[in-house]
Short mmCIF file of N, CA and C in Angstrom, two decimals:
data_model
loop_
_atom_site.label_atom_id
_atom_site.label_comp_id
_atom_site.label_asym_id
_atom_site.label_seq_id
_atom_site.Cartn_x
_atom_site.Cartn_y
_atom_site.Cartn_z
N UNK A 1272 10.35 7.35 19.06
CA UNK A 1272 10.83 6.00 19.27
C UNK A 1272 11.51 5.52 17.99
N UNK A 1273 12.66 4.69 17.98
CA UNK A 1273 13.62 4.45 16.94
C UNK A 1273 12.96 3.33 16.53
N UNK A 1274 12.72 2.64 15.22
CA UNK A 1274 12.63 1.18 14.71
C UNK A 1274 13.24 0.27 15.51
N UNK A 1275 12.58 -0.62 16.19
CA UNK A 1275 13.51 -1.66 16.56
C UNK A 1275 13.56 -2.93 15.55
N UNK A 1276 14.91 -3.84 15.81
CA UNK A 1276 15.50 -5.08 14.95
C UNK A 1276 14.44 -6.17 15.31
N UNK A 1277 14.01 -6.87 14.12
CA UNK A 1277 12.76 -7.68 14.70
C UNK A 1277 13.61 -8.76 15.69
N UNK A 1278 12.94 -9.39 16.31
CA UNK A 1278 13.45 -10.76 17.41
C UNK A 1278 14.26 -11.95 16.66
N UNK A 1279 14.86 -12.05 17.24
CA UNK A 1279 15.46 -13.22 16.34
C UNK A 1279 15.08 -14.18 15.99
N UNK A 1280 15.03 -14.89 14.27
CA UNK A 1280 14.42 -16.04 13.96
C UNK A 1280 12.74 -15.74 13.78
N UNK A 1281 12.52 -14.39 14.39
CA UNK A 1281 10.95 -14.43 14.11
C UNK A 1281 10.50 -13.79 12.72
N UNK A 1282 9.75 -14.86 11.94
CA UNK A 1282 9.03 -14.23 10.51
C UNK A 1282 8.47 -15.09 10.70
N UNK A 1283 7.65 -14.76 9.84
CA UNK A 1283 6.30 -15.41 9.46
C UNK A 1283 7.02 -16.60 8.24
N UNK A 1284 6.42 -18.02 8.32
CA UNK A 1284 6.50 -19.05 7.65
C UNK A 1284 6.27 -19.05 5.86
N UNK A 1285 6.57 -19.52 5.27
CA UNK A 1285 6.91 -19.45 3.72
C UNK A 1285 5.67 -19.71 3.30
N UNK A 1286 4.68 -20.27 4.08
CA UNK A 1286 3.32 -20.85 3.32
C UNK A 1286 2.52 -19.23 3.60
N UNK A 1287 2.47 -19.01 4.85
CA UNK A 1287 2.32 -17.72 4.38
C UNK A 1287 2.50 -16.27 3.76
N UNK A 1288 4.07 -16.21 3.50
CA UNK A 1288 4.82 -15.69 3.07
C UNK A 1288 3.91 -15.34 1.12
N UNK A 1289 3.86 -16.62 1.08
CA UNK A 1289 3.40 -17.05 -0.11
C UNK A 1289 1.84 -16.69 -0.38
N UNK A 1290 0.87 -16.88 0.74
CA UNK A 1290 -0.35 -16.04 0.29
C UNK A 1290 -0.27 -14.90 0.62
N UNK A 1291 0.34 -13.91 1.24
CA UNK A 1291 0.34 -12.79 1.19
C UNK A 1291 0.93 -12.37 -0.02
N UNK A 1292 1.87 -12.58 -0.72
CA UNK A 1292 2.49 -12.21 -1.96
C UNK A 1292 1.34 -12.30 -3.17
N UNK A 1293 0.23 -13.91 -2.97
CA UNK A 1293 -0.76 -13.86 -4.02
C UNK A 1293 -1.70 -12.44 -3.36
N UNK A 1294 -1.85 -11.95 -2.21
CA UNK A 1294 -2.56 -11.29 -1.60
C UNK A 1294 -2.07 -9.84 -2.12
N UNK A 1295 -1.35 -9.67 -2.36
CA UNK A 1295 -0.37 -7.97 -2.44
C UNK A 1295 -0.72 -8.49 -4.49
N UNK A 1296 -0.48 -8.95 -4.90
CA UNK A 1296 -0.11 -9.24 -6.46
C UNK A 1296 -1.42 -8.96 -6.92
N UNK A 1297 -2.74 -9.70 -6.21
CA UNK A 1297 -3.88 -8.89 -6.22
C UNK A 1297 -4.51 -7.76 -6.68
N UNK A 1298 -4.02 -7.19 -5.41
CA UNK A 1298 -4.35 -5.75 -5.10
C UNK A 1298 -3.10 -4.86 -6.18
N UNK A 1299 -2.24 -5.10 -6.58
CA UNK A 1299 -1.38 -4.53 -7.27
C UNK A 1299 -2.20 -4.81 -8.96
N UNK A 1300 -2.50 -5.52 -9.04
CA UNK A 1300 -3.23 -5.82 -10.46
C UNK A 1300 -4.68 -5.27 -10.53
N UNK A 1301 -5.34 -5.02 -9.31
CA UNK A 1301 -6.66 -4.04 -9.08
C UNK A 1301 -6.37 -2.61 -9.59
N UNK A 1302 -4.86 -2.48 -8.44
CA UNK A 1302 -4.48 -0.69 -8.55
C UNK A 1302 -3.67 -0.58 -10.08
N UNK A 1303 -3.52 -1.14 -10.12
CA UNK A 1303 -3.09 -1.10 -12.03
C UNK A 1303 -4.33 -0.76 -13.31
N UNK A 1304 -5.23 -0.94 -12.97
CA UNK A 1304 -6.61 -1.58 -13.64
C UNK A 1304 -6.89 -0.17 -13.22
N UNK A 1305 -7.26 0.35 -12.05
CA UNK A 1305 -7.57 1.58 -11.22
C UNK A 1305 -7.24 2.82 -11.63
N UNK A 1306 -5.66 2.47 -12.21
CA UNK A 1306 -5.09 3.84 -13.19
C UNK A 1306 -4.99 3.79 -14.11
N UNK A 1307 -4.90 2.43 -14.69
CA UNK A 1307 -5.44 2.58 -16.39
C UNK A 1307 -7.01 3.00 -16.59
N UNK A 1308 -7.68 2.92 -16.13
CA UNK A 1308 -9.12 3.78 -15.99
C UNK A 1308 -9.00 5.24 -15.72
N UNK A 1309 -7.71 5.93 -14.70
CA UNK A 1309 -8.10 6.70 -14.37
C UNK A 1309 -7.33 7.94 -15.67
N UNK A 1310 -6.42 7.16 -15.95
CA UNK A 1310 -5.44 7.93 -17.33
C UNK A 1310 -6.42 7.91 -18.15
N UNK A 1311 -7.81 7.05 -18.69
CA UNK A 1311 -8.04 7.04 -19.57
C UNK A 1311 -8.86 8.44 -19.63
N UNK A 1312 -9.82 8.53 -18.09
CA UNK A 1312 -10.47 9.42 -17.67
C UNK A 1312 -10.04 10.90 -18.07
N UNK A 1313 -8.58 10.55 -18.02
CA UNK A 1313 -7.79 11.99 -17.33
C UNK A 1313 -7.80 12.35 -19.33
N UNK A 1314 -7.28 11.70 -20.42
CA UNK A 1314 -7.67 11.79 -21.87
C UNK A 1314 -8.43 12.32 -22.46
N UNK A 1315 -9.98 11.67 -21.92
CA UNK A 1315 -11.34 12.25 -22.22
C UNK A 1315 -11.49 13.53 -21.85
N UNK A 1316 -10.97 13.43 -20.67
CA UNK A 1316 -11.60 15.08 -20.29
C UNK A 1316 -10.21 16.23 -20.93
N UNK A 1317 -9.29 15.63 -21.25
CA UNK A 1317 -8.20 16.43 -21.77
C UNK A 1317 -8.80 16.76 -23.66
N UNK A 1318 -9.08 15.73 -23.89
CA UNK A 1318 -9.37 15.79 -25.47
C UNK A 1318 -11.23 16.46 -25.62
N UNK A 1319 -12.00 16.30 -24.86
CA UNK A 1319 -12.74 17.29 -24.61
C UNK A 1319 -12.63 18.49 -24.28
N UNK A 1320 -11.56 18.59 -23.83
CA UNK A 1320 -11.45 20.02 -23.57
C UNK A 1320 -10.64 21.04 -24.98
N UNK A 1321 -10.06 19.99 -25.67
CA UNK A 1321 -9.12 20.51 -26.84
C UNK A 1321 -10.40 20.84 -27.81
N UNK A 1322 -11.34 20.01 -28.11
CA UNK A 1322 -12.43 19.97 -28.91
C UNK A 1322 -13.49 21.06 -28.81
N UNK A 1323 -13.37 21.39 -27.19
CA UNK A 1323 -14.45 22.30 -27.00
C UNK A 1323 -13.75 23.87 -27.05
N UNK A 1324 -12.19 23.89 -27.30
CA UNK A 1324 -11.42 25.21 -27.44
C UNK A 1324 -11.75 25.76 -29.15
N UNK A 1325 -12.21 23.95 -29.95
CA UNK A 1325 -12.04 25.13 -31.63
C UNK A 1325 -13.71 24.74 -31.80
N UNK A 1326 -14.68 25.01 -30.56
CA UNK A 1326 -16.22 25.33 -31.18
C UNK A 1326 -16.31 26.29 -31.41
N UNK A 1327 -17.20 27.02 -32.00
CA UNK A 1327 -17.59 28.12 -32.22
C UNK A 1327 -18.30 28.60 -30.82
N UNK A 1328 -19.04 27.75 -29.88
CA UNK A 1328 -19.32 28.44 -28.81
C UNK A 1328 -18.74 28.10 -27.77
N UNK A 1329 -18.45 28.59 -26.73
CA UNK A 1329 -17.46 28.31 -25.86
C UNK A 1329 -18.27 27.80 -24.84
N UNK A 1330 -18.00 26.73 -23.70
CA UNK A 1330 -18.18 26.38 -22.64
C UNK A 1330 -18.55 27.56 -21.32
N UNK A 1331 -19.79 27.60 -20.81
CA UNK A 1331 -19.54 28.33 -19.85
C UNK A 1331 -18.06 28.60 -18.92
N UNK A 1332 -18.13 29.19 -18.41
CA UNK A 1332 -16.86 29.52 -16.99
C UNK A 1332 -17.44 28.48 -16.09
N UNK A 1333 -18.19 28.57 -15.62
CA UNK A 1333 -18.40 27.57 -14.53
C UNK A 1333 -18.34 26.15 -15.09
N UNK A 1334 -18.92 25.44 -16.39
CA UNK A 1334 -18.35 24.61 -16.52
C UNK A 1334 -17.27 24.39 -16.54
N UNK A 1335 -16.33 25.28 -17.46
CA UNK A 1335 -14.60 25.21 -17.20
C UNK A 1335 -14.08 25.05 -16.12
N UNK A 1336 -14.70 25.37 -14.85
CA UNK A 1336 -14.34 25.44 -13.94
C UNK A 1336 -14.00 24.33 -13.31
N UNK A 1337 -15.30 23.49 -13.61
CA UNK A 1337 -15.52 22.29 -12.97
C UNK A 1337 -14.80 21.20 -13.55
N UNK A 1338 -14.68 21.67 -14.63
CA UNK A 1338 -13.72 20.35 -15.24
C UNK A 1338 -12.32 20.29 -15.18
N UNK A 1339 -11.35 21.53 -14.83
CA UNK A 1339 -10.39 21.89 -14.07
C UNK A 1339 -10.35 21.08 -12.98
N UNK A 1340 -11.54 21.12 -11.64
CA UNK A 1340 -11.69 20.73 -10.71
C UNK A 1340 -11.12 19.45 -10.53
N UNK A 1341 -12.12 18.42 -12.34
CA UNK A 1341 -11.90 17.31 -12.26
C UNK A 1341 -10.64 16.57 -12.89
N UNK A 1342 -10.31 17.38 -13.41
CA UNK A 1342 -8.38 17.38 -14.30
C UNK A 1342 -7.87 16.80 -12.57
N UNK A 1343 -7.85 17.82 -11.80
CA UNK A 1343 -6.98 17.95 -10.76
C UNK A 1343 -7.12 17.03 -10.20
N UNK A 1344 -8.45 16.40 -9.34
CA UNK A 1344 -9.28 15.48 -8.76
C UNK A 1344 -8.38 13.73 -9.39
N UNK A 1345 -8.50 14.05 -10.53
CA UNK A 1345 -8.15 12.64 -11.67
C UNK A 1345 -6.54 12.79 -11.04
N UNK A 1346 -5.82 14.10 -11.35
CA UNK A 1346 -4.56 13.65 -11.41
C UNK A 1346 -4.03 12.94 -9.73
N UNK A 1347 -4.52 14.21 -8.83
CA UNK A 1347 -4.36 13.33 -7.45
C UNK A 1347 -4.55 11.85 -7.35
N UNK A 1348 -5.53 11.04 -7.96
CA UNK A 1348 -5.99 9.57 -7.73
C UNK A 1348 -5.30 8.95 -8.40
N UNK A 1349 -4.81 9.46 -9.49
CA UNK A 1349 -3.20 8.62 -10.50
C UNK A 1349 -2.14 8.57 -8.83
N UNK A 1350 -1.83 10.20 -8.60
CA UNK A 1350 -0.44 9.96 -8.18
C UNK A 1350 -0.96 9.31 -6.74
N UNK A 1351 -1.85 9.13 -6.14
CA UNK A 1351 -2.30 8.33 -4.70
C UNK A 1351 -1.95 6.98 -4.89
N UNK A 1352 -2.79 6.08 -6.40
CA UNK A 1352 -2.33 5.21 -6.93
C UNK A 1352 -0.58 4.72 -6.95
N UNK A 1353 -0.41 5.34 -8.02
CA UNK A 1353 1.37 5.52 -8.00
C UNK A 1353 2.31 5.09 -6.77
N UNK A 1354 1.61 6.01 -5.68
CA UNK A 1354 1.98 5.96 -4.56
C UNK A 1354 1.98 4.67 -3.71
N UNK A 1355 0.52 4.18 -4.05
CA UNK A 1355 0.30 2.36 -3.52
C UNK A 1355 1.01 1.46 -4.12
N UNK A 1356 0.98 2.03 -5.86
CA UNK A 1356 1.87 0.26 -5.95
C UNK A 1356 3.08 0.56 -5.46
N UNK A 1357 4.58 1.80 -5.48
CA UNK A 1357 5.14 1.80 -5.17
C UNK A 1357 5.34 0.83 -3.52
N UNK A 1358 4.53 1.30 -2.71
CA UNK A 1358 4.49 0.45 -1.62
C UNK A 1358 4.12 -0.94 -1.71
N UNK A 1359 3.26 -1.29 -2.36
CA UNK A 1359 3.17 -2.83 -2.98
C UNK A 1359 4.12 -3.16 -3.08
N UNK A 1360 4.65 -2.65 -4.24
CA UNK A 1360 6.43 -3.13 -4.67
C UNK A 1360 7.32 -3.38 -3.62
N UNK A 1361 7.19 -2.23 -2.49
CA UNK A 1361 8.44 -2.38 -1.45
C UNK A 1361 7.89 -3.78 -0.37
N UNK A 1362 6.56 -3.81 -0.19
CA UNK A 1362 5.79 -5.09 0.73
C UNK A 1362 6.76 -6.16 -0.35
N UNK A 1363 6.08 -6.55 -1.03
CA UNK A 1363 6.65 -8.04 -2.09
C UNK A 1363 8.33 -7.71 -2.03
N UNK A 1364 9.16 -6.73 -1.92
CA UNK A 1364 10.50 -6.75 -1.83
C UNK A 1364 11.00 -7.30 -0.25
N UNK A 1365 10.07 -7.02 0.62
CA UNK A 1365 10.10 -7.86 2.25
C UNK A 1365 9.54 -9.13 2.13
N UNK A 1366 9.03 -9.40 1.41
CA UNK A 1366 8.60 -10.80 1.13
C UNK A 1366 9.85 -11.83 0.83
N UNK A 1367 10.31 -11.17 -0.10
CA UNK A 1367 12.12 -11.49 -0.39
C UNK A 1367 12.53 -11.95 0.48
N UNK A 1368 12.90 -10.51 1.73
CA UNK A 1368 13.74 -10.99 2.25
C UNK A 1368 13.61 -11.09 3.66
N UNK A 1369 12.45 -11.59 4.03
CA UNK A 1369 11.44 -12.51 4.68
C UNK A 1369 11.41 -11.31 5.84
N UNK A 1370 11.22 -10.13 5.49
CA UNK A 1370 11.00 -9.51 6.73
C UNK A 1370 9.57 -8.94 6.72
N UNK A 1371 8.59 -9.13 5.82
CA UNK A 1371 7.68 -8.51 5.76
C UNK A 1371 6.72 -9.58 6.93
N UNK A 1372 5.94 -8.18 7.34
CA UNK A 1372 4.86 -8.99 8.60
C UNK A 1372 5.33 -8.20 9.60
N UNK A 1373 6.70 -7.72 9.76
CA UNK A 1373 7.32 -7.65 10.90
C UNK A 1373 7.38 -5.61 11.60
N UNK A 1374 7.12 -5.61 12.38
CA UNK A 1374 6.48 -4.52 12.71
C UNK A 1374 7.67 -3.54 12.82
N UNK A 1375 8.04 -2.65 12.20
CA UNK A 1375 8.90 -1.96 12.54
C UNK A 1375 9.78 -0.96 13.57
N UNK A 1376 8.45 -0.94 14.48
CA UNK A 1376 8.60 0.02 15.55
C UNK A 1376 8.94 -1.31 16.83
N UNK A 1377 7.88 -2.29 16.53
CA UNK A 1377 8.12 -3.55 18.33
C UNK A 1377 9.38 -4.14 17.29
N UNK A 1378 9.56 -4.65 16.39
CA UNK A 1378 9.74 -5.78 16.06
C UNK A 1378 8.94 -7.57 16.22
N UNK A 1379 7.58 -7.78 16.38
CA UNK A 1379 6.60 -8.09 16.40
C UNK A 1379 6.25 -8.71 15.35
N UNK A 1380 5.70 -9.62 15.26
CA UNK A 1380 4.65 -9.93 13.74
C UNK A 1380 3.45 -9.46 13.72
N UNK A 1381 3.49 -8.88 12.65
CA UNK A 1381 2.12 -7.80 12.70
C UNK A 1381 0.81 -8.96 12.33
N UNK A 1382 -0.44 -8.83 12.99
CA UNK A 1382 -1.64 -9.45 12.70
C UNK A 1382 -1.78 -9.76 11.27
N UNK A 1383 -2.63 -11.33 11.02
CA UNK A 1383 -2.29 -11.49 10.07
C UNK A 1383 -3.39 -10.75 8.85
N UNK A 1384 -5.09 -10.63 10.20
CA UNK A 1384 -5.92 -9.63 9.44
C UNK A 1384 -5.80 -8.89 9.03
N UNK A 1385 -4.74 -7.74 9.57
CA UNK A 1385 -4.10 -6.87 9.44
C UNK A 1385 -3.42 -6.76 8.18
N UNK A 1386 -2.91 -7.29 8.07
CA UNK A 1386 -1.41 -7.76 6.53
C UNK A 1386 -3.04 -7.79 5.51
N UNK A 1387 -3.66 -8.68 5.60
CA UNK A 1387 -4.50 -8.40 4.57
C UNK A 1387 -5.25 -7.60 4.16
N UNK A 1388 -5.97 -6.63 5.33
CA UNK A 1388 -6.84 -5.82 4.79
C UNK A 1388 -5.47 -4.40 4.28
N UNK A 1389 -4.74 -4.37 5.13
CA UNK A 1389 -3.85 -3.31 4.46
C UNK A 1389 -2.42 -3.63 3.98
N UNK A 1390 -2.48 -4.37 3.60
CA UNK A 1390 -0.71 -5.49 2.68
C UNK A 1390 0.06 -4.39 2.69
N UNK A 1391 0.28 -3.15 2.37
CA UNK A 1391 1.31 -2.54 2.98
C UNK A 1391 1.69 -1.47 4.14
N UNK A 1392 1.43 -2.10 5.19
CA UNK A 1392 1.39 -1.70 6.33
C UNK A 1392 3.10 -2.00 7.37
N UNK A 1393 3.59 -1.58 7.56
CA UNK A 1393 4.59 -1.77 8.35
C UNK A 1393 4.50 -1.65 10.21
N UNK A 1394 3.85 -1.13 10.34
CA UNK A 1394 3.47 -1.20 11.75
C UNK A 1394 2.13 -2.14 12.28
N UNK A 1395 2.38 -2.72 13.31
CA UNK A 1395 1.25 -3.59 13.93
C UNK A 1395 0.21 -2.71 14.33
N UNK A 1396 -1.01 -3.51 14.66
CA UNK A 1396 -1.93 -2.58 15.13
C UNK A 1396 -1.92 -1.95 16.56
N UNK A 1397 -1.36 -2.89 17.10
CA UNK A 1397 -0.79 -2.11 18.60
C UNK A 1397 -0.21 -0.89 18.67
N UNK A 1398 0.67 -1.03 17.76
CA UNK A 1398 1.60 0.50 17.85
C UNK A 1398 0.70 1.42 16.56
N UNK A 1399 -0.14 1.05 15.92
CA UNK A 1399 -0.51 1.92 15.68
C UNK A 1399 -1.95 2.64 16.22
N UNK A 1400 -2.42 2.12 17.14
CA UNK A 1400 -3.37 2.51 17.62
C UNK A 1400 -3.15 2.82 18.81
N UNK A 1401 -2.10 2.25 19.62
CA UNK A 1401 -2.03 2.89 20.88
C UNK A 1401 -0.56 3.85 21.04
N UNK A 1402 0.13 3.65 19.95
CA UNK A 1402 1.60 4.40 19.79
C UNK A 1402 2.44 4.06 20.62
N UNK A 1403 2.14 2.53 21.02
CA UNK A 1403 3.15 2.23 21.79
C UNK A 1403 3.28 0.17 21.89
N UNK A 1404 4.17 -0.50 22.37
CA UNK A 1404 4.36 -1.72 21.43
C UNK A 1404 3.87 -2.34 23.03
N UNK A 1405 3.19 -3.64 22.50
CA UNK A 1405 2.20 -4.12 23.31
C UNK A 1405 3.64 -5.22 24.22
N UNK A 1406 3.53 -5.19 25.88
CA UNK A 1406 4.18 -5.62 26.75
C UNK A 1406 4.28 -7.16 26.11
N UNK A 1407 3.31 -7.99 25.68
CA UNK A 1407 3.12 -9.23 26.05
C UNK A 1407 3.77 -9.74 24.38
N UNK A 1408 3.89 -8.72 23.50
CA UNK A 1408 4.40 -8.88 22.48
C UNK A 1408 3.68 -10.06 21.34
N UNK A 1409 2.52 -9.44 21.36
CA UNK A 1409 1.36 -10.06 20.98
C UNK A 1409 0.65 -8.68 20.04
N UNK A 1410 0.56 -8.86 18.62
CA UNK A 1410 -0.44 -7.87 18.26
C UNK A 1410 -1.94 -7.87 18.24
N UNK A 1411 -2.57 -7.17 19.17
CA UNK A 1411 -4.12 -7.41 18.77
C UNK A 1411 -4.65 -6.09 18.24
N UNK A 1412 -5.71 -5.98 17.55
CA UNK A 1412 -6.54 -5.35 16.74
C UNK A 1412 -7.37 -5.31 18.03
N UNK A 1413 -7.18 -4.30 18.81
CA UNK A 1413 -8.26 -3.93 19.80
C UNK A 1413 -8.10 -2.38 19.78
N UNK A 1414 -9.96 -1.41 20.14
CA UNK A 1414 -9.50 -0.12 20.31
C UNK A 1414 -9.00 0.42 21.23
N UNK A 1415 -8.57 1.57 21.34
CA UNK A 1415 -8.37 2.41 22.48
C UNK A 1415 -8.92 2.67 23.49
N UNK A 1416 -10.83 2.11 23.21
CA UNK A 1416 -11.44 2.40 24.65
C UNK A 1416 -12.26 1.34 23.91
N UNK A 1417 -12.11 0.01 24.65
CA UNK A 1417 -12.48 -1.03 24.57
C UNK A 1417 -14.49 -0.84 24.30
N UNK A 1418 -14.92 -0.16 25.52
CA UNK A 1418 -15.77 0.28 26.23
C UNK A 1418 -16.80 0.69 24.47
N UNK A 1419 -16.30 1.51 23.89
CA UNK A 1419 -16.71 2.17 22.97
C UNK A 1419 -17.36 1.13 21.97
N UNK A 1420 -16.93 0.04 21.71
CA UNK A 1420 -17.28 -1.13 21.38
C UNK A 1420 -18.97 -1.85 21.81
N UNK A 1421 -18.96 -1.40 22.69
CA UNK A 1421 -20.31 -2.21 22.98
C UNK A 1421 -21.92 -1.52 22.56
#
């Protein structure tokens, strides 16, 4: 299914426009905080490892091993990071230019629970849970088998 053009005239209002932006600026100043911890992480175990190359006794293998493990582990959660604010950045750039909210696949305003628990989300929960854009053009946060719920 192609993106459709949102409806005409439909966005979400400037007052909210505006707490979602304090809402995304947030979470962008969390995930900032998140990788300056995690670089620092990624240091320690780099400069431990330089320190433990001129001991006189060497680190087991299996420890080496594991701390490899955690080199790798660290660097994935930088670039996952990386990866979020980038999308942060592009949410607050729809904020601009007042298209954010707006579902890319219905053209829809995406839930507003929604926008908050995941601020950069481009699809409504309709289409993303049922893969297909709700008739009444209404997003709800309901599951797939209602039933399962109770």
């Amino acid at each position: 299914m192609l993106p459709i053009a949102p409806k005409k005239g439909l966005k979400y209002p400037e007052k909210d426009l505006s707490f979602f932006r304090t809402n995304i600026e947030k979470s962008k100043e969390e995930a900032l905080e998140e990788l300056r911890m995690l670089r620092e992480r990624l240091e320690d175990l780099t400069s431990s490892e330089n320190n433990e190359d001129s001991a006189i006794y060497s680190m087991h293998m299996a420890e080496q091993g594991s701390e490899a493990v955690e080199k790798e582990k660290t660097y994935a959660q930088i670039q996952r990071i990386q990866d979020y604010l980038r999308k942060l950045d592009e949410s607050l750039a729809r904020i601009e230019d007042k298209t954010y909210g707006i579902c890319r696949m219905c053209g829809i305003l995406i839930n507003k629970e929604r926008l908050l628990a995941v601020p950069i989300t481009t699809l409504s929960a309709s289409y993303k849970i049922h893969q297909r854009c709700p008739e009444d053009g209404v997003d709800r946060i309901v599951a797939k088998n209602p039933d399962a719920l109770k």
